[in-house]
């Protein structure tokens, strides 16, 4: 039986429930989950310095039970090379990105996807939690000077420890 693989790129700063949901969905779609973690320098070039450095973020992502392989990626210019080497069946991202902007940022095109048999998959973005939101909560403001409330867990019941019998 051939295993399917899926390629997920991202920063994964302040690892949170949205990241877990994305990686859980990746595992539901494919047998082998590959994470290309954006380096500190690369992340700083387009969204600011991450709170956690790349080695901290890499260790957390590697510890996630849904991830089989994770590595630091220095720039999107390298994505094409990694995809040719790793040969994923799918590329996964949250549906907060449009296909055209994601493909453009990855430095690939429809011809590349067709040539390598890679299909794009999008999963619902987890609303109510983001790294930016966590940073605001840590600072205790929601933009209007008021403390921020944490997002509601999507699977709160599964987070509870069962009572001993």
Short mmCIF file of C-alpha atoms in Angstrom, two decimals:
data_model
loop_
_atom_site.label_atom_id
_atom_site.label_comp_id
_atom_site.label_asym_id
_atom_site.label_seq_id
_atom_site.Cartn_x
_atom_site.Cartn_y
_atom_site.Cartn_z
CA UNK A 1 0.00 0.00 0.00
CA UNK A 2 1.37 3.40 -0.97
CA UNK A 3 1.34 6.08 1.73
CA UNK A 4 0.09 9.54 0.87
CA UNK A 5 1.97 12.59 2.08
CA UNK A 6 0.98 16.17 2.69
CA UNK A 7 3.15 19.31 2.85
CA UNK A 8 2.24 22.06 5.31
CA UNK A 9 4.22 25.30 5.50
CA UNK A 10 3.97 27.87 8.25
CA UNK A 11 5.51 29.79 11.10
CA UNK A 12 3.75 27.99 13.97
CA UNK A 13 4.60 30.71 16.50
CA UNK A 14 2.97 30.43 19.94
CA UNK A 15 1.69 26.96 18.96
CA UNK A 16 -2.07 26.96 19.57
CA UNK A 17 -5.35 25.14 18.90
CA UNK A 18 -5.55 26.50 15.34
CA UNK A 19 -2.18 24.91 14.56
CA UNK A 20 -3.30 21.63 16.12
CA UNK A 21 -6.52 21.67 14.07
CA UNK A 22 -4.56 22.28 10.85
CA UNK A 23 -2.15 19.44 11.56
CA UNK A 24 -4.95 17.10 12.68
CA UNK A 25 -6.72 17.74 9.38
CA UNK A 26 -3.44 17.09 7.54
CA UNK A 27 -3.25 13.66 9.21
CA UNK A 28 -6.88 12.95 8.27
CA UNK A 29 -6.06 13.68 4.62
CA UNK A 30 -2.71 11.88 4.35
CA UNK A 31 -0.64 9.18 6.02
CA UNK A 32 2.57 11.21 6.30
CA UNK A 33 2.62 14.87 7.42
CA UNK A 34 5.54 17.11 6.44
CA UNK A 35 5.92 20.56 8.01
CA UNK A 36 8.17 23.22 6.46
CA UNK A 37 8.67 25.67 9.32
CA UNK A 38 9.51 29.24 8.31
CA UNK A 39 12.89 30.36 9.65
CA UNK A 40 13.22 33.38 11.94
CA UNK A 41 14.79 35.46 9.16
CA UNK A 42 12.15 34.50 6.64
CA UNK A 43 9.29 35.13 9.08
CA UNK A 44 10.75 38.50 10.09
CA UNK A 45 10.86 39.54 6.43
CA UNK A 46 7.08 39.40 6.01
CA UNK A 47 5.31 39.33 9.38
CA UNK A 48 7.73 40.49 12.05
CA UNK A 49 9.95 38.69 14.51
CA UNK A 50 8.36 35.57 15.96
CA UNK A 51 7.96 35.26 19.74
CA UNK A 52 9.55 31.81 19.75
CA UNK A 53 12.77 31.23 17.85
CA UNK A 54 12.90 28.69 15.02
CA UNK A 55 14.48 25.94 17.15
CA UNK A 56 11.80 26.32 19.84
CA UNK A 57 9.04 26.30 17.22
CA UNK A 58 10.61 23.29 15.47
CA UNK A 59 10.78 21.31 18.72
CA UNK A 60 7.11 22.00 19.48
CA UNK A 61 5.98 21.08 15.95
CA UNK A 62 8.06 17.89 15.98
CA UNK A 63 6.42 16.93 19.29
CA UNK A 64 2.94 17.14 17.75
CA UNK A 65 1.63 13.61 17.26
CA UNK A 66 0.21 14.49 13.83
CA UNK A 67 3.64 15.43 12.38
CA UNK A 68 6.04 12.90 10.85
CA UNK A 69 8.75 15.20 9.50
CA UNK A 70 9.51 18.86 10.25
CA UNK A 71 12.38 21.07 9.15
CA UNK A 72 13.30 24.76 9.06
CA UNK A 73 12.88 26.43 5.68
CA UNK A 74 14.97 29.54 5.02
CA UNK A 75 12.81 31.06 2.26
CA UNK A 76 9.95 30.35 -0.09
CA UNK A 77 12.51 30.22 -2.88
CA UNK A 78 13.45 26.80 -1.49
CA UNK A 79 9.89 25.39 -1.48
CA UNK A 80 10.07 24.10 -5.04
CA UNK A 81 13.28 22.17 -4.25
CA UNK A 82 11.78 20.65 -1.11
CA UNK A 83 8.63 19.61 -2.95
CA UNK A 84 10.67 17.99 -5.72
CA UNK A 85 12.72 16.12 -3.10
CA UNK A 86 9.84 15.10 -0.81
CA UNK A 87 7.20 14.56 -3.53
CA UNK A 88 4.07 15.25 -1.46
CA UNK A 89 0.67 14.25 -2.83
CA UNK A 90 -0.92 17.35 -1.34
CA UNK A 91 -0.13 20.88 -0.16
CA UNK A 92 -2.36 21.97 2.72
CA UNK A 93 -3.27 25.39 4.01
CA UNK A 94 -6.06 27.11 5.87
CA UNK A 95 -8.85 28.54 3.75
CA UNK A 96 -7.92 32.05 4.88
CA UNK A 97 -5.61 32.09 1.82
CA UNK A 98 -6.71 32.19 -1.78
CA UNK A 99 -5.26 29.61 -4.12
CA UNK A 100 -3.55 32.16 -6.37
CA UNK A 101 -1.82 34.01 -3.52
CA UNK A 102 -0.69 30.77 -1.87
CA UNK A 103 0.69 29.28 -5.10
CA UNK A 104 2.45 32.56 -5.86
CA UNK A 105 4.00 32.72 -2.36
CA UNK A 106 5.14 29.11 -2.64
CA UNK A 107 6.93 29.96 -5.89
CA UNK A 108 5.10 27.31 -7.88
CA UNK A 109 2.47 27.30 -10.60
CA UNK A 110 -0.19 25.04 -12.11
CA UNK A 111 2.35 23.46 -14.46
CA UNK A 112 4.59 22.52 -11.50
CA UNK A 113 1.63 21.04 -9.60
CA UNK A 114 0.50 19.04 -12.65
CA UNK A 115 4.02 17.83 -13.47
CA UNK A 116 4.52 16.55 -9.91
CA UNK A 117 0.96 15.31 -9.33
CA UNK A 118 0.47 17.60 -6.32
CA UNK A 119 -3.05 18.63 -5.33
CA UNK A 120 -3.95 21.67 -3.24
CA UNK A 121 -6.13 21.14 -0.17
CA UNK A 122 -7.70 23.81 2.02
CA UNK A 123 -9.21 23.30 5.44
CA UNK A 124 -11.33 25.70 7.48
CA UNK A 125 -9.35 28.33 9.34
CA UNK A 126 -9.86 28.05 13.12
CA UNK A 127 -11.69 31.22 14.03
CA UNK A 128 -11.10 32.91 17.36
CA UNK A 129 -7.46 31.95 17.85
CA UNK A 130 -4.30 33.17 16.20
CA UNK A 131 -0.77 34.05 17.20
CA UNK A 132 -1.69 37.74 16.89
CA UNK A 133 -4.65 37.17 19.22
CA UNK A 134 -2.43 35.39 21.75
CA UNK A 135 0.05 38.27 21.67
CA UNK A 136 -2.82 40.71 22.36
CA UNK A 137 -4.04 38.56 25.25
CA UNK A 138 -0.55 38.45 26.76
CA UNK A 139 -0.46 42.23 26.62
CA UNK A 140 -3.96 42.28 28.09
CA UNK A 141 -5.59 44.39 25.41
CA UNK A 142 -7.95 43.77 22.54
CA UNK A 143 -7.11 46.94 20.67
CA UNK A 144 -9.50 49.06 22.72
CA UNK A 145 -7.60 48.91 25.99
CA UNK A 146 -9.75 46.12 27.45
CA UNK A 147 -8.50 42.68 28.46
CA UNK A 148 -9.00 40.07 25.73
CA UNK A 149 -11.01 36.93 26.29
CA UNK A 150 -9.52 33.63 25.13
CA UNK A 151 -11.16 31.81 22.23
CA UNK A 152 -13.63 29.07 23.04
CA UNK A 153 -12.14 25.61 22.61
CA UNK A 154 -13.69 23.69 19.74
CA UNK A 155 -13.49 20.37 21.55
CA UNK A 156 -13.76 21.37 25.19
CA UNK A 157 -15.25 18.06 26.29
CA UNK A 158 -12.27 16.10 24.95
CA UNK A 159 -9.93 18.26 27.03
CA UNK A 160 -11.45 17.12 30.33
CA UNK A 161 -9.88 14.32 32.30
CA UNK A 162 -12.37 11.51 32.94
CA UNK A 163 -13.33 10.87 36.54
CA UNK A 164 -11.67 7.90 38.20
CA UNK A 165 -13.94 4.93 38.68
#
